[in-house]
mmCIF file of C-alpha atoms in Angstrom:
data_model
loop_
_atom_site.group_PDB
_atom_site.id
_atom_site.type_symbol
_atom_site.label_atom_id
_atom_site.label_comp_id
_atom_site.label_asym_id
_atom_site.label_seq_id
_atom_site.Cartn_x
_atom_site.Cartn_y
_atom_site.Cartn_z
ATOM 1 C CA GLU K 1 0.000 0.000 0.000
ATOM 2 C CA ASP K 2 1.280 3.461 -0.924
ATOM 3 C CA GLN K 3 2.181 5.476 2.159
ATOM 4 C CA VAL K 4 3.817 8.781 3.110
ATOM 5 C CA THR K 5 5.033 9.492 6.668
ATOM 6 C CA GLN K 6 6.414 12.794 7.929
ATOM 7 C CA SER K 7 8.532 13.458 10.993
ATOM 8 C CA PRO K 8 8.601 15.118 13.370
ATOM 9 C CA GLU K 9 4.920 16.013 13.795
ATOM 10 C CA ALA K 10 5.912 19.326 15.345
ATOM 11 C CA LEU K 11 9.161 21.275 15.457
ATOM 12 C CA ARG K 12 10.017 24.401 17.408
ATOM 13 C CA LEU K 13 13.110 26.354 16.399
ATOM 14 C CA GLN K 14 14.730 29.600 17.430
ATOM 15 C CA GLU K 15 15.167 32.145 14.679
ATOM 16 C CA GLY K 16 18.361 31.279 12.817
ATOM 17 C CA GLU K 17 18.455 27.663 14.023
ATOM 18 C CA SER K 18 18.677 25.463 10.917
ATOM 19 C CA SER K 19 16.981 22.066 10.778
ATOM 20 C CA SER K 20 15.450 19.442 8.477
ATOM 21 C CA LEU K 21 12.008 17.919 8.040
ATOM 22 C CA ASN K 22 11.744 14.302 6.940
ATOM 23 C CA CYS K 23 9.306 12.651 4.524
ATOM 24 C CA SER K 24 9.512 8.869 4.131
ATOM 25 C CA TYR K 25 7.560 7.344 1.288
ATOM 26 C CA THR K 26 6.596 3.873 0.156
ATOM 27 C CA VAL K 27 4.990 4.076 -3.264
ATOM 28 C CA SER K 28 4.993 1.921 -6.369
ATOM 29 C CA GLY K 29 6.990 3.737 -9.007
ATOM 30 C CA LEU K 30 7.375 7.306 -7.765
ATOM 31 C CA ARG K 31 6.089 9.780 -10.334
ATOM 32 C CA GLY K 32 6.720 12.910 -8.269
ATOM 33 C CA LEU K 33 7.420 14.040 -4.697
ATOM 34 C CA PHE K 34 5.814 17.348 -3.732
ATOM 35 C CA TRP K 35 6.306 19.789 -0.877
ATOM 36 C CA TYR K 36 3.602 22.255 0.085
ATOM 37 C CA ARG K 37 3.356 24.911 2.781
ATOM 38 C CA GLN K 38 0.047 25.424 4.556
ATOM 39 C CA ASP K 39 -0.734 28.408 6.777
ATOM 40 C CA PRO K 40 -3.608 28.206 9.289
ATOM 41 C CA GLY K 41 -6.967 28.596 7.570
ATOM 42 C CA LYS K 42 -5.429 28.513 4.096
ATOM 43 C CA GLY K 43 -4.998 25.959 1.327
ATOM 44 C CA PRO K 44 -1.651 24.261 0.612
ATOM 45 C CA GLU K 45 0.805 26.460 -1.299
ATOM 46 C CA PHE K 46 3.101 24.686 -3.750
ATOM 47 C CA LEU K 47 6.832 24.788 -2.977
ATOM 48 C CA PHE K 48 8.744 22.085 -4.881
ATOM 49 C CA THR K 49 8.446 19.024 -7.082
ATOM 50 C CA LEU K 50 11.191 16.390 -7.217
ATOM 51 C CA TYR K 51 11.125 13.540 -9.709
ATOM 52 C CA SER K 52 14.263 11.460 -9.278
ATOM 53 C CA ALA K 53 16.704 10.435 -6.560
ATOM 54 C CA GLY K 54 19.557 12.890 -6.207
ATOM 55 C CA GLU K 55 17.476 15.839 -7.363
ATOM 56 C CA GLU K 56 17.619 19.030 -5.281
ATOM 57 C CA LYS K 57 15.657 22.284 -5.470
ATOM 58 C CA GLU K 58 16.055 25.533 -3.562
ATOM 59 C CA LYS K 59 13.929 28.549 -2.826
ATOM 60 C CA GLU K 60 15.121 31.234 -0.440
ATOM 61 C CA ARG K 61 15.829 29.511 2.899
ATOM 62 C CA LEU K 62 14.361 26.171 1.803
ATOM 63 C CA LYS K 63 16.056 23.279 0.037
ATOM 64 C CA ALA K 64 14.364 20.000 -0.866
ATOM 65 C CA THR K 65 16.275 16.795 -1.568
ATOM 66 C CA LEU K 66 15.189 13.326 -2.665
ATOM 67 C CA THR K 67 16.524 9.796 -2.199
ATOM 68 C CA LYS K 68 14.919 6.490 -3.166
ATOM 69 C CA LYS K 69 13.143 6.227 0.187
ATOM 70 C CA GLU K 70 12.785 9.728 1.589
ATOM 71 C CA SER K 71 12.838 13.438 1.014
ATOM 72 C CA PHE K 72 14.168 16.171 3.248
ATOM 73 C CA LEU K 73 13.160 19.794 3.494
ATOM 74 C CA HIS K 74 16.141 21.712 4.860
ATOM 75 C CA ILE K 75 15.451 25.096 6.420
ATOM 76 C CA THR K 76 18.495 27.343 6.755
ATOM 77 C CA ALA K 77 18.462 30.202 9.260
ATOM 78 C CA PRO K 78 14.672 30.220 9.563
ATOM 79 C CA LYS K 79 12.649 33.329 10.331
ATOM 80 C CA PRO K 80 9.336 33.585 12.218
ATOM 81 C CA GLU K 81 7.506 33.972 8.897
ATOM 82 C CA ASP K 82 8.593 30.419 7.996
ATOM 83 C CA SER K 83 6.219 29.145 10.693
ATOM 84 C CA ALA K 84 3.609 26.948 8.996
ATOM 85 C CA THR K 85 2.676 23.320 8.400
ATOM 86 C CA TYR K 86 4.782 21.675 5.723
ATOM 87 C CA LEU K 87 3.112 18.884 3.766
ATOM 88 C CA CYS K 88 4.836 16.221 1.720
ATOM 89 C CA ALA K 89 2.988 14.244 -0.946
ATOM 90 C CA ALA K 90 3.898 11.504 -3.428
ATOM 91 C CA VAL K 91 2.376 10.255 -6.666
ATOM 92 C CA SER K 92 2.726 6.581 -7.494
ATOM 93 C CA SER K 93 2.440 5.091 -10.948
ATOM 94 C CA ASN K 94 0.120 2.527 -9.360
ATOM 95 C CA THR K 95 -2.732 4.921 -8.593
ATOM 96 C CA GLY K 96 -1.697 8.264 -10.073
ATOM 97 C CA LYS K 97 -3.083 9.963 -6.970
ATOM 98 C CA LEU K 98 -1.396 12.488 -4.707
ATOM 99 C CA ILE K 99 -0.877 10.823 -1.314
ATOM 100 C CA PHE K 100 -0.139 13.212 1.541
ATOM 101 C CA GLY K 101 1.710 12.772 4.793
ATOM 102 C CA GLN K 102 0.171 14.215 7.953
ATOM 103 C CA GLY K 103 2.444 17.260 7.902
ATOM 104 C CA THR K 104 5.084 18.830 10.136
ATOM 105 C CA THR K 105 4.052 21.949 12.015
ATOM 106 C CA LEU K 106 7.002 24.303 12.294
ATOM 107 C CA GLN K 107 7.144 27.151 14.785
ATOM 108 C CA VAL K 108 10.045 29.597 14.593
ATOM 109 C CA LYS K 109 10.434 31.857 17.617
ATOM 110 C CA PRO K 110 12.160 35.245 17.383
ATOM 111 C CA GLY M 1 -3.411 35.230 -13.019
ATOM 112 C CA ALA M 2 -6.090 34.244 -10.549
ATOM 113 C CA GLY M 3 -5.625 31.094 -8.546
ATOM 114 C CA VAL M 4 -8.155 28.445 -7.600
ATOM 115 C CA SER M 5 -11.152 29.928 -5.836
ATOM 116 C CA GLN M 6 -13.688 28.185 -3.622
ATOM 117 C CA THR M 7 -17.024 29.273 -2.225
ATOM 118 C CA PRO M 8 -18.263 29.531 0.398
ATOM 119 C CA SER M 9 -15.198 29.873 2.596
ATOM 120 C CA ASN M 10 -17.199 28.595 5.562
ATOM 121 C CA LYS M 11 -20.418 26.614 5.749
ATOM 122 C CA VAL M 12 -22.358 25.667 8.862
ATOM 123 C CA THR M 13 -25.256 23.275 8.420
ATOM 124 C CA GLU M 14 -27.408 20.929 10.431
ATOM 125 C CA LYS M 15 -27.220 17.168 10.380
ATOM 126 C CA GLY M 16 -29.343 15.782 7.562
ATOM 127 C CA LYS M 17 -29.183 18.870 5.339
ATOM 128 C CA TYR M 18 -27.858 19.092 1.770
ATOM 129 C CA VAL M 19 -24.819 21.239 0.911
ATOM 130 C CA GLU M 20 -23.055 22.326 -2.246
ATOM 131 C CA LEU M 21 -19.444 23.467 -2.387
ATOM 132 C CA ARG M 22 -18.116 25.266 -5.437
ATOM 133 C CA CYS M 23 -14.672 25.331 -7.033
ATOM 134 C CA ASP M 24 -13.416 27.604 -9.794
ATOM 135 C CA PRO M 25 -10.082 26.284 -11.150
ATOM 136 C CA ILE M 26 -7.204 28.196 -12.687
ATOM 137 C CA SER M 27 -8.175 29.319 -16.179
ATOM 138 C CA GLY M 28 -7.011 26.826 -18.804
ATOM 139 C CA HIS M 29 -6.515 23.936 -16.366
ATOM 140 C CA THR M 30 -8.282 20.838 -17.627
ATOM 141 C CA ALA M 31 -7.798 18.697 -14.515
ATOM 142 C CA LEU M 32 -9.650 19.338 -11.261
ATOM 143 C CA TYR M 33 -9.390 17.489 -7.951
ATOM 144 C CA TRP M 34 -11.336 17.462 -4.691
ATOM 145 C CA TYR M 35 -9.737 16.579 -1.357
ATOM 146 C CA ARG M 36 -10.934 16.451 2.242
ATOM 147 C CA GLN M 37 -8.692 17.505 5.118
ATOM 148 C CA SER M 38 -9.437 16.679 8.735
ATOM 149 C CA LEU M 39 -7.780 18.568 11.586
ATOM 150 C CA GLY M 40 -4.118 17.662 11.959
ATOM 151 C CA GLN M 41 -4.088 15.475 8.869
ATOM 152 C CA GLY M 42 -2.959 15.803 5.277
ATOM 153 C CA PRO M 43 -5.529 16.151 2.498
ATOM 154 C CA GLU M 44 -7.207 12.929 1.284
ATOM 155 C CA PHE M 45 -8.213 12.418 -2.323
ATOM 156 C CA LEU M 46 -11.913 12.349 -3.159
ATOM 157 C CA ILE M 47 -12.386 12.695 -6.936
ATOM 158 C CA TYR M 48 -10.545 13.740 -10.105
ATOM 159 C CA PHE M 49 -12.060 15.309 -13.232
ATOM 160 C CA GLN M 50 -10.428 15.443 -16.626
ATOM 161 C CA GLY M 51 -12.551 17.885 -18.570
ATOM 162 C CA THR M 52 -16.208 17.223 -17.858
ATOM 163 C CA GLY M 53 -15.888 13.591 -16.830
ATOM 164 C CA ALA M 54 -14.989 12.067 -13.482
ATOM 165 C CA ALA M 55 -11.850 10.093 -14.330
ATOM 166 C CA ASP M 56 -11.453 8.687 -10.807
ATOM 167 C CA ASP M 57 -14.064 8.888 -8.026
ATOM 168 C CA SER M 58 -12.597 6.134 -5.883
ATOM 169 C CA GLY M 59 -12.029 8.443 -2.916
ATOM 170 C CA LEU M 60 -15.669 9.419 -2.410
ATOM 171 C CA PRO M 61 -16.563 7.885 0.971
ATOM 172 C CA ASN M 62 -20.142 6.847 0.122
ATOM 173 C CA ASP M 63 -23.061 7.611 -2.173
ATOM 174 C CA ARG M 64 -24.022 10.730 -0.201
ATOM 175 C CA PHE M 65 -21.121 12.462 -1.934
ATOM 176 C CA PHE M 66 -21.354 13.473 -5.584
ATOM 177 C CA ALA M 67 -19.481 15.945 -7.779
ATOM 178 C CA VAL M 68 -20.086 17.459 -11.198
ATOM 179 C CA ARG M 69 -18.197 19.579 -13.683
ATOM 180 C CA PRO M 70 -20.724 20.095 -16.485
ATOM 181 C CA GLU M 71 -18.783 22.521 -18.679
ATOM 182 C CA GLY M 72 -15.268 21.419 -17.871
ATOM 183 C CA SER M 73 -14.492 24.430 -15.700
ATOM 184 C CA VAL M 74 -16.378 25.083 -12.440
ATOM 185 C CA SER M 75 -17.071 22.057 -10.274
ATOM 186 C CA THR M 76 -19.590 21.491 -7.489
ATOM 187 C CA LEU M 77 -19.202 18.949 -4.704
ATOM 188 C CA LYS M 78 -22.587 17.901 -3.358
ATOM 189 C CA ILE M 79 -23.173 16.230 -0.008
ATOM 190 C CA GLN M 80 -26.600 14.815 0.810
ATOM 191 C CA ARG M 81 -27.951 14.028 4.285
ATOM 192 C CA THR M 82 -24.894 15.513 5.970
ATOM 193 C CA GLU M 83 -23.488 13.826 9.081
ATOM 194 C CA ARG M 84 -21.336 15.287 11.852
ATOM 195 C CA GLY M 85 -18.438 13.190 10.574
ATOM 196 C CA ASP M 86 -18.520 15.133 7.304
ATOM 197 C CA SER M 87 -17.142 18.183 9.136
ATOM 198 C CA ALA M 88 -13.770 18.974 7.571
ATOM 199 C CA VAL M 89 -12.037 21.333 5.168
ATOM 200 C CA TYR M 90 -12.858 20.536 1.551
ATOM 201 C CA LEU M 91 -10.037 21.526 -0.778
ATOM 202 C CA CYS M 92 -10.106 21.861 -4.534
ATOM 203 C CA ALA M 93 -7.017 21.768 -6.750
ATOM 204 C CA SER M 94 -6.376 22.085 -10.457
ATOM 205 C CA SER M 95 -3.551 21.183 -12.802
ATOM 206 C CA LEU M 96 -2.815 22.069 -16.399
ATOM 207 C CA GLY M 97 -3.350 18.782 -18.205
ATOM 208 C CA GLY M 98 -3.908 16.081 -15.614
ATOM 209 C CA ARG M 99 -0.734 14.163 -16.455
ATOM 210 C CA MET M 100 0.551 11.890 -13.722
ATOM 211 C CA GLY M 101 3.020 13.766 -11.520
ATOM 212 C CA GLU M 102 1.863 17.195 -12.661
ATOM 213 C CA THR M 103 1.806 19.958 -10.039
ATOM 214 C CA GLN M 104 -1.583 20.582 -8.467
ATOM 215 C CA TYR M 105 -2.471 24.064 -7.247
ATOM 216 C CA PHE M 106 -4.866 24.326 -4.341
ATOM 217 C CA GLY M 107 -7.632 26.719 -3.435
ATOM 218 C CA PRO M 108 -8.225 28.145 0.056
ATOM 219 C CA GLY M 109 -10.783 25.477 0.967
ATOM 220 C CA THR M 110 -14.314 25.433 2.327
ATOM 221 C CA ARG M 111 -14.618 24.778 6.052
ATOM 222 C CA LEU M 112 -17.731 22.666 6.582
ATOM 223 C CA LEU M 113 -19.212 22.270 10.045
ATOM 224 C CA VAL M 114 -22.155 19.925 10.520
ATOM 225 C CA LEU M 115 -23.988 20.498 13.797
#
């Protein structure tokens, strides 16, 4: 069964304290690994798509990486405005559907 | 350009009532998706439209849920005989062509509360 698991569930950082969020996936024939940011009361906002192991993408303080079993979202020197829930999702060739993890809620304190 | 829009943003109804939730996708996007998100969870797939037809409705929980997209643009999710367990955020997303692995762009969601 296709599955996506994120850890930790919640993460509290001081401003400037770099860290990583983990997304482990078990899907049949990965067709895309997606990262979204979701603010309270809002819909998910697209961040990155990764398609093959070894691929990396960056945007401001965020960098997403992909291996054959997991993806990491690295946050460098975070700011309070980076506080949000980060969702990981995978598409398998088996179903073609976007399967989400439960999210990691990040809080960055000034 | 404009993103995905959803109306209403909030809906409160009583158990047993009928509700309709509307989604207006990004202009030119042929694929449209509905998801349901419970508190503290990631979105769960409900149904996928390619054009006017439902290409995959395997995520609809039961026959009280139905969705249409008659002209290949706006879609309506319809829930009959609502139950308290239907309370959730209903998210709509669209993508350009519906190819597997294509990026989906989400709307702000409709927060449904069934009393």
